[in-house]
Every structure is written in structure tokens, then in C-alpha cells.
Short mmCIF file of C-alpha atoms in Angstrom, two decimals:
data_model
loop_
_atom_site.label_atom_id
_atom_site.label_comp_id
_atom_site.label_asym_id
_atom_site.label_seq_id
_atom_site.Cartn_x
_atom_site.Cartn_y
_atom_site.Cartn_z
CA MET G 1 0.45 0.97 -8.23
CA ILE G 2 -2.36 -1.59 -7.74
CA ARG G 3 -3.45 -2.82 -11.03
CA GLY G 4 -7.06 -1.46 -10.74
CA LYS G 5 -10.49 -2.92 -9.96
CA HIS G 6 -10.44 -5.71 -12.40
CA THR G 7 -6.67 -6.31 -12.05
CA ILE G 8 -7.09 -6.50 -8.31
CA ALA G 9 -9.15 -9.52 -8.74
CA TRP G 10 -5.59 -10.61 -9.26
CA LEU G 11 -4.99 -10.85 -5.64
CA LEU G 12 -7.80 -13.33 -5.19
CA ALA G 13 -7.19 -15.72 -8.21
CA LEU G 14 -3.90 -15.05 -9.89
CA VAL G 15 -0.39 -15.18 -8.67
CA LEU G 16 2.57 -12.88 -9.30
CA LEU G 17 5.95 -14.19 -9.99
CA ALA G 18 9.05 -12.47 -11.15
CA THR G 19 11.82 -13.47 -13.28
CA VAL G 20 14.95 -12.29 -15.06
CA ALA G 21 17.80 -13.52 -16.82
CA LEU G 22 20.98 -11.43 -16.43
CA THR G 23 22.87 -10.75 -19.61
CA GLY G 24 26.08 -8.71 -19.66
CA CYS G 25 29.54 -8.86 -20.68
CA SER G 26 31.03 -8.96 -17.24
CA LYS G 27 31.67 -11.55 -14.51
CA PRO G 28 29.41 -11.85 -11.57
CA SER G 29 29.90 -9.53 -8.63
CA SER G 30 32.56 -11.02 -6.32
CA SER G 31 30.28 -10.81 -3.26
CA ASN G 32 26.54 -11.13 -2.53
CA GLN G 33 26.81 -8.92 0.46
CA PRO G 34 25.18 -5.56 0.58
CA GLN G 35 27.57 -2.63 0.03
CA SER G 36 26.95 1.18 0.15
CA GLU G 37 26.95 1.90 -3.58
CA ALA G 38 26.59 -0.07 -6.71
CA SER G 39 29.63 1.64 -8.04
CA GLN G 40 31.77 -0.18 -5.41
CA THR G 41 31.05 -3.42 -7.06
CA ASN G 42 32.29 -4.96 -10.32
CA SER G 43 35.41 -2.80 -10.55
CA GLY G 44 37.09 -5.65 -12.36
CA GLY G 45 39.60 -5.94 -9.47
CA THR G 46 41.78 -3.02 -10.86
CA GLY G 47 40.42 -0.16 -9.08
CA GLY G 48 39.38 1.41 -12.37
CA LYS G 49 35.91 2.17 -13.65
CA PRO G 50 33.33 -0.67 -12.98
CA GLU G 51 32.59 -3.24 -15.57
CA SER G 52 29.37 -2.93 -17.52
CA ILE G 53 26.56 -5.08 -16.48
CA LYS G 54 22.76 -5.43 -17.21
CA LEU G 55 19.83 -5.96 -15.02
CA ARG G 56 16.50 -7.11 -16.00
CA MET G 57 13.23 -5.95 -14.35
CA THR G 58 9.70 -6.86 -14.84
CA VAL G 59 6.76 -4.40 -14.21
CA TRP G 60 2.94 -4.22 -14.99
CA GLY G 61 1.29 -0.85 -15.38
CA ALA G 62 -0.53 1.64 -17.65
CA PRO G 63 1.04 3.66 -20.43
CA ASP G 64 1.79 6.59 -18.01
CA GLU G 65 3.34 4.29 -15.48
CA LEU G 66 5.59 2.61 -17.97
CA ALA G 67 6.69 6.18 -19.26
CA ALA G 68 7.55 7.20 -15.72
CA TYR G 69 9.62 3.95 -15.23
CA LYS G 70 11.54 4.82 -18.21
CA VAL G 71 12.31 8.24 -17.06
CA ALA G 72 13.53 7.04 -13.76
CA ILE G 73 15.70 4.19 -15.18
CA LYS G 74 17.29 6.63 -17.48
CA ARG G 75 18.26 8.78 -14.61
CA PHE G 76 19.37 5.76 -12.82
CA GLU G 77 21.55 4.78 -15.59
CA GLU G 78 23.08 8.29 -15.68
CA LYS G 79 23.97 8.04 -12.08
CA PHE G 80 25.48 4.48 -12.53
CA PRO G 81 26.74 4.54 -16.06
CA HIS G 82 28.06 0.82 -15.92
CA ILE G 83 24.54 -0.45 -15.14
CA LYS G 84 21.97 -0.87 -17.89
CA VAL G 85 18.50 -1.83 -17.07
CA ASP G 86 16.32 -3.98 -19.36
CA LEU G 87 12.81 -3.02 -18.58
CA GLN G 88 10.28 -5.71 -19.39
CA HIS G 89 6.74 -4.43 -19.30
CA ILE G 90 4.01 -7.21 -19.23
CA ALA G 91 0.70 -5.38 -20.02
CA ALA G 92 -1.56 -8.35 -19.60
CA ASP G 93 -1.63 -11.75 -17.75
CA TYR G 94 1.35 -10.70 -15.77
CA ASP G 95 1.16 -13.45 -13.17
CA THR G 96 0.68 -16.23 -15.85
CA LYS G 97 3.50 -14.94 -18.08
CA LEU G 98 5.87 -14.65 -15.10
CA THR G 99 5.08 -18.08 -13.98
CA THR G 100 6.08 -19.31 -17.25
CA MET G 101 9.20 -17.35 -17.38
CA VAL G 102 10.21 -18.81 -13.99
CA ALA G 103 9.23 -22.38 -14.96
CA GLY G 104 11.77 -21.81 -17.89
CA ASN G 105 14.48 -20.53 -15.50
CA ASP G 106 14.20 -17.07 -17.01
CA VAL G 107 14.35 -15.11 -13.76
CA PRO G 108 14.64 -11.26 -13.40
CA ASP G 109 16.83 -9.57 -11.03
CA ILE G 110 13.92 -7.46 -9.83
CA ALA G 111 10.21 -7.78 -10.35
CA MET G 112 7.10 -5.98 -9.28
CA MET G 113 5.13 -8.45 -7.25
CA GLU G 114 1.67 -8.53 -5.43
CA SER G 115 1.47 -9.73 -2.00
CA GLY G 116 -1.97 -11.63 -2.49
CA SER G 117 -0.49 -13.86 -5.33
CA ILE G 118 2.54 -15.96 -5.54
CA ALA G 119 5.06 -13.72 -3.77
CA PHE G 120 4.84 -15.33 -0.45
CA PRO G 121 4.78 -18.80 -1.88
CA LEU G 122 8.03 -17.97 -3.79
CA ALA G 123 9.44 -16.50 -0.48
CA GLU G 124 8.52 -19.53 1.34
CA GLN G 125 10.71 -21.58 -1.33
CA GLY G 126 13.45 -19.25 -0.64
CA LYS G 127 13.50 -17.44 -3.96
CA PHE G 128 13.88 -13.78 -2.61
CA TYR G 129 16.70 -11.91 -0.89
CA ASN G 130 15.85 -10.77 2.66
CA LEU G 131 15.92 -7.03 2.06
CA GLN G 132 16.37 -6.44 5.66
CA GLU G 133 20.00 -7.28 5.23
CA PHE G 134 20.27 -4.28 2.90
CA LEU G 135 18.17 -2.12 5.07
CA ASP G 136 20.43 -2.82 8.00
CA LYS G 137 23.79 -1.99 6.21
CA ASP G 138 22.46 1.02 4.18
CA ALA G 139 23.05 4.43 5.92
CA THR G 140 20.65 6.18 3.38
CA ILE G 141 17.51 4.37 4.03
CA ASN G 142 15.88 2.47 6.91
CA PHE G 143 12.71 1.48 8.34
CA ASP G 144 11.89 4.65 10.21
CA SER G 145 12.45 6.71 6.93
CA LEU G 146 9.44 4.95 5.20
CA VAL G 147 5.81 5.57 5.75
CA PRO G 148 3.86 2.61 7.55
CA ASN G 149 2.94 -0.49 5.80
CA LEU G 150 5.36 -0.51 2.85
CA LEU G 151 7.40 -3.50 3.76
CA TYR G 152 6.08 -7.08 3.07
CA SER G 153 7.67 -9.80 5.45
CA LEU G 154 7.72 -13.39 5.44
CA GLU G 155 7.98 -13.23 9.05
CA PRO G 156 9.31 -10.38 11.51
CA GLY G 157 12.70 -9.48 10.26
CA HIS G 158 12.52 -11.22 6.95
CA VAL G 159 11.59 -8.49 4.29
CA ILE G 160 10.67 -10.00 0.97
CA GLY G 161 9.56 -6.74 -0.75
CA ILE G 162 9.27 -2.89 -0.59
CA ALA G 163 6.60 -0.99 -2.03
CA PRO G 164 7.36 2.24 -3.82
CA GLY G 165 4.58 4.06 -2.02
CA PRO G 166 1.41 3.51 -0.17
CA GLU G 167 -2.11 3.26 -1.81
CA THR G 168 -5.18 4.02 0.29
CA PHE G 169 -8.89 4.51 -0.10
CA GLY G 170 -11.17 7.61 -0.04
CA LEU G 171 -14.64 8.82 -0.68
CA PHE G 172 -14.62 10.51 -4.03
CA TYR G 173 -17.54 12.64 -5.12
CA ASN G 174 -18.99 14.96 -7.75
CA GLU G 175 -18.99 18.49 -6.03
CA ASP G 176 -21.67 19.81 -8.33
CA ILE G 177 -24.19 17.07 -7.46
CA PHE G 178 -23.88 18.07 -3.79
CA LYS G 179 -24.20 21.74 -4.69
CA GLU G 180 -27.38 21.30 -6.93
CA ALA G 181 -29.00 19.00 -4.14
CA GLY G 182 -28.02 21.60 -1.27
CA ILE G 183 -26.25 18.99 0.61
CA ALA G 184 -23.06 19.25 2.64
CA PRO G 185 -20.39 17.34 0.97
CA PRO G 186 -18.37 14.54 2.70
CA PRO G 187 -16.05 15.89 5.36
CA SER G 188 -12.27 15.52 4.66
CA LYS G 189 -11.14 15.47 8.37
CA ALA G 190 -11.03 12.10 10.24
CA SER G 191 -12.34 13.91 13.35
CA GLU G 192 -15.37 14.94 11.39
CA ALA G 193 -15.96 11.67 9.51
CA TRP G 194 -19.55 10.61 8.80
CA THR G 195 -20.92 7.70 10.98
CA TRP G 196 -22.23 4.85 8.79
CA GLN G 197 -25.85 6.05 9.38
CA GLN G 198 -25.11 9.61 8.24
CA PHE G 199 -23.34 8.00 5.18
CA VAL G 200 -26.43 6.03 4.35
CA GLU G 201 -28.77 9.04 4.78
CA THR G 202 -26.74 11.10 2.55
CA ALA G 203 -26.60 8.46 -0.02
CA LYS G 204 -30.37 7.98 0.02
CA LEU G 205 -30.86 11.81 -0.77
CA LEU G 206 -28.49 11.37 -3.74
CA THR G 207 -30.08 8.26 -5.09
CA ILE G 208 -32.37 9.35 -7.87
CA ASP G 209 -34.82 7.35 -9.93
CA SER G 210 -35.89 8.11 -13.55
CA LYS G 211 -38.64 10.45 -12.41
CA GLY G 212 -36.39 12.46 -10.16
CA ARG G 213 -37.53 10.98 -6.81
CA ASN G 214 -34.67 10.23 -4.10
CA ALA G 215 -34.63 6.95 -2.10
CA ASN G 216 -36.47 8.60 0.77
CA ASP G 217 -39.63 9.06 -1.33
CA PRO G 218 -42.24 6.58 -0.64
CA ASN G 219 -42.85 6.41 -4.57
CA PHE G 220 -39.24 5.89 -5.21
CA ASP G 221 -38.69 3.22 -8.00
CA SER G 222 -35.66 1.17 -7.00
CA LYS G 223 -35.85 -0.77 -10.38
CA ASN G 224 -35.33 2.49 -12.36
CA ILE G 225 -32.44 4.38 -10.88
CA LYS G 226 -30.53 6.93 -12.87
CA GLN G 227 -28.11 8.12 -10.25
CA TYR G 228 -26.91 5.96 -7.31
CA GLY G 229 -25.75 7.68 -4.10
CA ILE G 230 -22.59 5.61 -3.89
CA ASN G 231 -20.62 2.90 -5.82
CA PHE G 232 -19.24 0.52 -3.22
CA PRO G 233 -16.52 -1.87 -4.07
CA THR G 234 -17.21 -5.47 -2.94
CA TRP G 235 -13.78 -6.89 -3.29
CA TRP G 236 -11.62 -7.36 -0.09
CA GLY G 237 -9.80 -4.09 -0.36
CA GLY G 238 -12.92 -2.13 -0.28
CA PHE G 239 -14.54 -3.91 2.76
CA SER G 240 -11.39 -4.25 4.73
CA ASN G 241 -11.30 -0.51 5.42
CA PHE G 242 -14.47 -0.99 7.39
CA ILE G 243 -13.80 -4.30 9.14
CA TYR G 244 -10.57 -2.55 10.47
CA SER G 245 -12.67 0.48 11.41
CA ASN G 246 -14.91 -1.74 13.39
CA ASP G 247 -12.16 -3.38 15.24
CA GLY G 248 -12.55 -6.60 13.13
CA ASP G 249 -10.15 -8.76 11.26
CA PHE G 250 -9.71 -11.63 8.75
CA VAL G 251 -8.20 -13.85 11.39
CA SER G 252 -7.93 -13.73 15.05
CA ALA G 253 -4.97 -11.92 16.74
CA ASP G 254 -2.98 -15.10 17.39
CA GLY G 255 -3.61 -16.28 13.92
CA THR G 256 -5.46 -19.45 14.81
CA THR G 257 -9.08 -18.68 14.19
CA PHE G 258 -11.02 -17.46 11.21
CA ALA G 259 -12.68 -14.11 11.95
CA LEU G 260 -14.87 -13.07 9.22
CA ASN G 261 -17.82 -14.90 11.00
CA GLN G 262 -17.37 -12.54 14.12
CA PRO G 263 -19.85 -9.64 14.91
CA GLU G 264 -17.31 -6.82 13.86
CA ALA G 265 -16.96 -8.35 10.36
CA VAL G 266 -20.47 -9.58 9.82
CA GLU G 267 -21.85 -6.17 10.67
CA VAL G 268 -19.74 -4.53 7.92
CA PHE G 269 -20.84 -7.26 5.30
CA GLN G 270 -24.57 -6.80 6.20
CA ASN G 271 -24.17 -3.00 6.16
CA ILE G 272 -22.72 -3.21 2.65
CA ALA G 273 -25.37 -5.54 1.43
CA ASP G 274 -28.06 -3.31 2.84
CA LEU G 275 -26.89 -0.58 0.76
CA MET G 276 -27.83 -2.60 -2.36
CA ASN G 277 -30.84 -4.54 -1.20
CA VAL G 278 -32.55 -2.47 1.58
CA HIS G 279 -31.69 1.12 0.87
CA HIS G 280 -31.12 0.75 -2.91
CA VAL G 281 -28.48 3.35 -2.90
CA ALA G 282 -25.55 1.29 -4.32
CA PRO G 283 -25.50 -0.99 -7.50
CA SER G 284 -25.38 -4.60 -6.74
CA PRO G 285 -22.41 -6.46 -8.42
CA VAL G 286 -24.75 -7.40 -11.38
CA GLN G 287 -25.77 -3.75 -11.76
CA SER G 288 -22.29 -2.59 -11.31
CA LYS G 289 -21.52 -4.10 -14.71
CA ASN G 290 -23.29 -1.15 -16.27
CA ILE G 291 -21.33 1.42 -14.04
CA PRO G 292 -18.18 2.75 -15.61
CA ALA G 293 -15.01 3.52 -14.06
CA THR G 294 -15.03 6.04 -11.05
CA ASN G 295 -13.95 9.09 -13.22
CA VAL G 296 -16.67 8.48 -15.88
CA ALA G 297 -19.30 7.29 -13.29
CA LEU G 298 -18.83 10.61 -11.27
CA GLN G 299 -18.64 12.74 -14.38
CA THR G 300 -21.72 11.35 -16.03
CA LYS G 301 -23.59 11.49 -12.66
CA LYS G 302 -24.32 7.88 -12.61
CA VAL G 303 -23.18 7.91 -9.19
CA ALA G 304 -22.76 10.81 -6.77
CA MET G 305 -19.89 9.24 -4.53
CA ALA G 306 -17.74 6.37 -5.01
CA ILE G 307 -15.19 4.57 -2.70
CA ASP G 308 -11.88 4.02 -4.50
CA GLY G 309 -8.23 3.87 -4.15
CA GLN G 310 -6.23 7.11 -4.21
CA TRP G 311 -4.98 5.89 -7.57
CA ALA G 312 -8.32 6.92 -9.06
CA SER G 313 -7.02 10.55 -8.83
CA THR G 314 -5.03 10.12 -12.01
CA ALA G 315 -8.03 9.56 -14.24
CA LEU G 316 -10.18 12.04 -12.19
CA ALA G 317 -7.57 14.79 -12.73
CA GLN G 318 -7.90 14.31 -16.54
CA SER G 319 -11.72 14.48 -16.37
CA ASN G 320 -13.55 17.77 -16.97
CA PHE G 321 -15.63 18.11 -14.00
CA ASN G 322 -15.45 19.31 -10.35
CA TYR G 323 -14.54 16.30 -8.19
CA ASN G 324 -13.20 16.03 -4.53
CA VAL G 325 -12.40 13.37 -1.97
CA GLY G 326 -13.63 12.94 1.47
CA VAL G 327 -12.61 10.71 4.37
CA LEU G 328 -14.17 7.34 4.57
CA PRO G 329 -17.21 6.93 6.87
CA ILE G 330 -16.42 5.08 10.09
CA MET G 331 -17.77 2.27 12.01
CA LYS G 332 -15.90 2.75 15.30
CA LYS G 333 -12.83 4.76 14.21
CA PRO G 334 -11.05 6.24 11.17
CA MET G 335 -9.20 3.65 9.20
CA THR G 336 -7.97 2.84 5.61
CA THR G 337 -6.21 -0.19 4.26
CA VAL G 338 -2.87 0.33 2.55
CA VAL G 339 -2.62 -1.82 -0.65
CA CYS G 340 0.43 -1.59 -3.09
CA GLY G 341 2.72 -3.62 -5.17
CA MET G 342 6.30 -4.37 -4.06
CA PHE G 343 9.71 -4.55 -5.64
CA SER G 344 11.35 -8.06 -4.79
CA MET G 345 14.72 -9.26 -5.61
CA PHE G 346 15.47 -12.78 -6.75
CA LYS G 347 18.36 -14.76 -5.09
CA SER G 348 19.26 -15.93 -8.60
CA THR G 349 20.62 -12.42 -9.42
CA LYS G 350 24.20 -12.24 -9.99
CA TYR G 351 24.24 -8.53 -8.99
CA PRO G 352 22.45 -8.26 -5.64
CA GLN G 353 24.06 -4.88 -4.73
CA GLU G 354 23.22 -3.30 -7.97
CA SER G 355 19.64 -4.59 -7.82
CA TRP G 356 19.37 -3.07 -4.32
CA GLU G 357 20.45 0.32 -5.68
CA LEU G 358 17.89 0.06 -8.34
CA ILE G 359 15.09 -0.64 -5.89
CA LYS G 360 16.30 2.07 -3.55
CA TYR G 361 16.28 4.48 -6.50
CA LEU G 362 12.89 3.55 -7.85
CA ILE G 363 11.23 4.12 -4.29
CA ASP G 364 12.88 7.44 -3.90
CA PRO G 365 9.94 10.02 -4.57
CA GLU G 366 12.48 12.14 -6.62
CA SER G 367 12.80 9.39 -9.29
CA SER G 368 9.02 8.77 -9.33
CA ILE G 369 7.90 12.36 -9.05
CA ASP G 370 6.00 12.16 -12.41
CA MET G 371 3.67 9.33 -11.20
CA ILE G 372 3.34 10.91 -7.82
CA THR G 373 2.22 14.28 -9.29
CA ALA G 374 -0.01 12.65 -11.70
CA GLY G 375 -1.89 11.00 -8.81
CA THR G 376 -0.92 7.40 -9.50
CA TRP G 377 1.50 6.96 -6.65
CA MET G 378 2.03 8.42 -3.24
CA PRO G 379 5.61 8.89 -1.91
CA ALA G 380 7.44 6.23 0.17
CA TYR G 381 9.59 8.43 2.31
CA LYS G 382 7.89 9.86 5.57
CA SER G 383 9.62 13.17 5.04
CA TRP G 384 7.54 13.87 1.90
CA TYR G 385 4.52 14.01 4.39
CA THR G 386 5.93 15.62 7.33
CA GLU G 387 8.16 18.47 5.79
CA SER G 388 5.98 21.21 4.22
CA ASP G 389 8.10 21.92 1.35
CA LEU G 390 8.17 18.37 0.13
CA LEU G 391 4.55 17.76 0.82
CA SER G 392 3.57 20.95 -1.13
CA ARG G 393 5.55 19.43 -4.16
CA TRP G 394 2.90 16.79 -4.61
CA THR G 395 -0.21 17.96 -2.99
CA ASP G 396 -0.47 21.71 -3.85
CA ASN G 397 -2.11 23.16 -7.13
CA LEU G 398 -2.44 19.87 -8.83
CA ALA G 399 -5.59 18.64 -10.53
CA SER G 400 -4.77 15.35 -8.98
CA ARG G 401 -4.90 16.54 -5.49
CA PRO G 402 -8.20 18.19 -4.76
CA SER G 403 -8.81 20.38 -1.71
CA GLY G 404 -9.77 17.55 0.62
CA TYR G 405 -6.89 15.23 -0.35
CA ARG G 406 -4.47 16.24 2.39
CA ASP G 407 -6.91 15.35 5.18
CA ALA G 408 -8.90 12.67 3.69
CA ILE G 409 -5.93 10.61 2.20
CA VAL G 410 -2.49 11.97 3.51
CA GLU G 411 -3.44 12.46 7.15
CA VAL G 412 -5.56 9.27 7.44
CA MET G 413 -2.81 7.15 5.76
CA LEU G 414 -0.23 8.57 8.37
CA ASN G 415 -2.28 8.12 11.32
CA SER G 416 -4.99 5.62 10.74
CA SER G 417 -3.94 3.02 8.28
CA HIS G 418 -3.59 -0.80 8.42
CA GLN G 419 -1.51 -3.11 6.55
CA THR G 420 -3.31 -4.99 3.69
CA PRO G 421 -4.50 -8.49 4.98
CA THR G 422 -2.48 -10.04 1.91
CA GLY G 423 0.65 -8.93 3.91
CA TYR G 424 0.05 -10.71 7.07
CA VAL G 425 -2.60 -13.39 6.70
CA LYS G 426 -1.06 -16.60 5.59
CA ASN G 427 -2.77 -18.61 2.83
CA PHE G 428 -4.84 -15.54 2.09
CA SER G 429 -5.86 -16.29 -1.44
CA LYS G 430 -7.14 -19.85 -0.48
CA LEU G 431 -9.03 -18.36 2.36
CA MET G 432 -10.63 -15.90 0.19
CA ASP G 433 -11.53 -18.52 -2.53
CA ILE G 434 -14.02 -19.82 0.06
CA VAL G 435 -15.14 -16.46 1.52
CA SER G 436 -15.73 -14.48 -1.78
CA PRO G 437 -18.53 -16.90 -3.24
CA ALA G 438 -20.26 -16.83 0.06
CA LEU G 439 -20.25 -13.09 0.00
CA ASP G 440 -21.70 -13.01 -3.42
CA LYS G 441 -24.86 -14.50 -1.98
CA VAL G 442 -24.83 -11.68 0.56
CA TRP G 443 -24.46 -8.96 -1.99
CA LEU G 444 -27.34 -10.52 -3.94
CA GLY G 445 -29.62 -10.70 -0.98
CA GLN G 446 -29.87 -14.36 -1.01
CA GLN G 447 -28.39 -14.98 2.52
CA SER G 448 -27.81 -12.63 5.49
CA ALA G 449 -24.13 -12.11 6.25
CA GLN G 450 -24.17 -14.13 9.39
CA GLU G 451 -25.77 -17.13 7.59
CA ALA G 452 -23.27 -17.00 4.81
CA MET G 453 -20.32 -16.70 7.14
CA ASN G 454 -21.45 -19.40 9.42
CA ALA G 455 -22.06 -21.73 6.39
CA ILE G 456 -18.46 -21.59 5.40
CA ALA G 457 -16.79 -21.22 8.89
CA ALA G 458 -15.61 -24.74 9.34
CA LYS G 459 -14.21 -24.84 5.61
CA ALA G 460 -12.61 -21.50 5.97
CA GLN G 461 -10.97 -22.58 9.19
CA GLU G 462 -9.23 -25.39 7.58
CA GLN G 463 -7.36 -22.69 5.48
CA VAL G 464 -6.23 -20.61 8.38
CA LYS G 465 -2.38 -21.10 8.61
CA GLY G 466 -1.54 -18.23 10.92
CA ARG G 467 -0.10 -14.57 10.65
CA ARG G 468 3.14 -13.40 9.36
CA ASP G 469 3.37 -10.38 11.71
CA ILE G 470 3.78 -12.36 14.88
#
């Protein structure tokens, strides 16, 4: 659901906006209040069959995601014959194009939104429905029926979007590399997770120079590495897992103070930088430009392990090699960050109840089963994790779900997950506009993590505007 490593830079620089003009041959719904079924609205006041209406919805996504959307929408239209859905796929520059659409008063009923972009600014302008109103009145879905961290709220009780499923992180690896090296692979159970030091030592053994020497060899050539032990993402989604694992945060618990210059976060930043500049087991951001996507990097043995989102399972499943996934190494405790796009409903829609029914339908795992089994998404409903027959439907005997998946991804998501910082840190993008350039100096070994964070602390503090979860 997240738009990939490059698209996720989205969250730091771009903004997401949604828009839809409603076209249709009928009059607007008589009420903007949530009802139990879309079929109860637009009956034309005669008690006969509902009048035909059209909803418009904007989404991003790869071709396989678009195909799955189309299947789900076709089924939705079969359930509600009087509703037609105009699916608008924006393959590139999603934020910019939606911004232009909205500026032209061309607003969709529903749109996929990202929490790190313009979703919250729009919400602060009163552009979205509070979906809590619908959740409170709908007997078929509620907060407790969803897995953790799927709701995005302007403030407690004011829900601006619901994700169709969680997206978390794992430690993907090439099984054959470990077998050939005679090294035990990453554990999948959180209770057995590597410490950071164990992780580093394993990465050293699996980092090989052009003459076959590993990073522990005194003659190891760090300037001619043919296989890195780990590819470590340096965007906030990657390092947030370890900040939370180390009991750190982006801002203080009361939302008043910049926290990335505190010991819990600084230790994480320095550990990551040391992977590149001290241990030489991970490519720097400059070297990463020559490292392909996770599935290709692992298959071609350019890297032995890679930290990535569970969405990488889709491409890995289509690759011809033995891969698996382990639990992330820990600092103090197991932890993963949940990052995902959301469905939001614009207040300008003439058909709020029908739009709600569409959102509800799309987050139902039955309607998105193709994307779930392919590995792109995970289910939104808690029952699909806790009931064995439902869990088996999307985790058993699938190339996208290797043997370590249930423990390393499913169990950790259920029991040790944290909301994305974009969901609760106000002004997140502007804050990271200051932090990210400073971290670039850390990754390149030009400054220590403490020096870099101290240097920007005062400027970053000016951008701290509080938290949305208190």
C-alpha cells in the first residue's frame, strides 16, 4: 500500500490530496447522516429501487494493485447495482495532480491519502468527513474489529482515514547465502530476535569483498565489496522501527519537545551510520544507488539481508530464489512501525453513505484477497489474524508468505507494533525537512549523530507543534 522506497520519499516532500467530481443522473442523497446500507439511500422517495449514482475515487498503485481494485469495484457494483464507481488511477505525481484537481474544485468522493503529506493539512481545513461518525453507527464494523494502527485521527475521536491493512517491516534474506556460509539464519520469533550486536556480527560474516574475504578479515577491502551483509533503509520508516525499539520517539510524550537529539534516538542513528562507515557491512546512500530493489539485490547476492516493508513479498514471490523473512533485530524490545495509505472521504461528496459503503467494502479482506495473497497488502480485520481458518487463507502455501512470515511479520504486528510517526506527530514533514539533511551528514560519516542532531535541535524545536494522539 505504501508507494515503495522511492515513492515513500513522498511522505517527506510531497503531499497527497484527493478530489472527485460527482457525476450522475440523480439528485443528491437526502441526508448526510450515516445509514446502515447504501441501498437505503437514494430511493427516489418512492420506496422503489434506488436511483443510479456515480462515485469517483482516486488511487495510486502498481498494475497489480490497479487490477485488484477493478475486481473489488466490480464486486461492489454487483452488490449495489445502483452505484457505479469511476476509478481514477494516477500512476505518477499523485500528490501534485490531486492538488491541481482540488484547486480546480474537482474533488473526488474518496481518495487514497498518505498521512505524511497533505492529508492532515486538508483535515485541518475541514475537508474530510469524520469517519468516527460512521464507525459509531455501523453495526458491521468498529474499532475493535480492526487491527492496531489503521485509523488516522486529527485528534482523538476525529478519524480522517482508514487504512485497508497494515504494512510493517521485516528482515528479508537469501536462504542459500546463509546455507553456503554455514551461518544460522535470522530468527523469526520475537522472543529469539538478534540483539543489535548479534545482527552486526552476522552482517560482518556475510559482507564479502572482491577476493572473497569477509569484513572480519584484517585484509578485507572495504572499497571493493561484492556482497553486503545488509541493505539498511535510511528513510524515517526504516529507522523508526529501532527508535521505538529503543524506547525513543520523534517528539516527547507530551508533544512539546523535539526528541531525536535524545540518547534513545541518537544511539540508533549512530548504529546505522556505523554499519556503513565503521563496519562496512551496509552500502551508504551513495553506494545504494547501485543496489537494485530488494528482490533483485537478494537474488543476485549483492546483499545477504535487507530490511524492507512486508510489501516486498510480492516481488520476492515472483523471483526465482529461496528467500525468507526474520524478525527485526532489537535494541531494547521487539518493535515494528505500521505504515500504510488510508481511504478518506471528502465532505464535498453528495453521497456520504454510499462512499462509506465503498470504503468499508474495500477494507474488507474478502474484497482485497487478491492483493493480500499476492503479498502486497495485509488484512485490516483482526479476525483474519486470530481465526486459524482465515489466517491460513493468506499465509499458508503461498510464495509470498515464506516460513518465517507468521512469526516475523504477523505476530510482531499484532503484539509489538507502533503507529507511524506521520499519524501522530503534528507538522511531521516540516520537521523532517530539517532532520533529513542533517542525517545525510551522519550516514556519510561527516558528523556524529549527536553532533548532527544537536546542531539542528533549536531549528527543529521551532517546528514541533504537538501530538495528535493526546
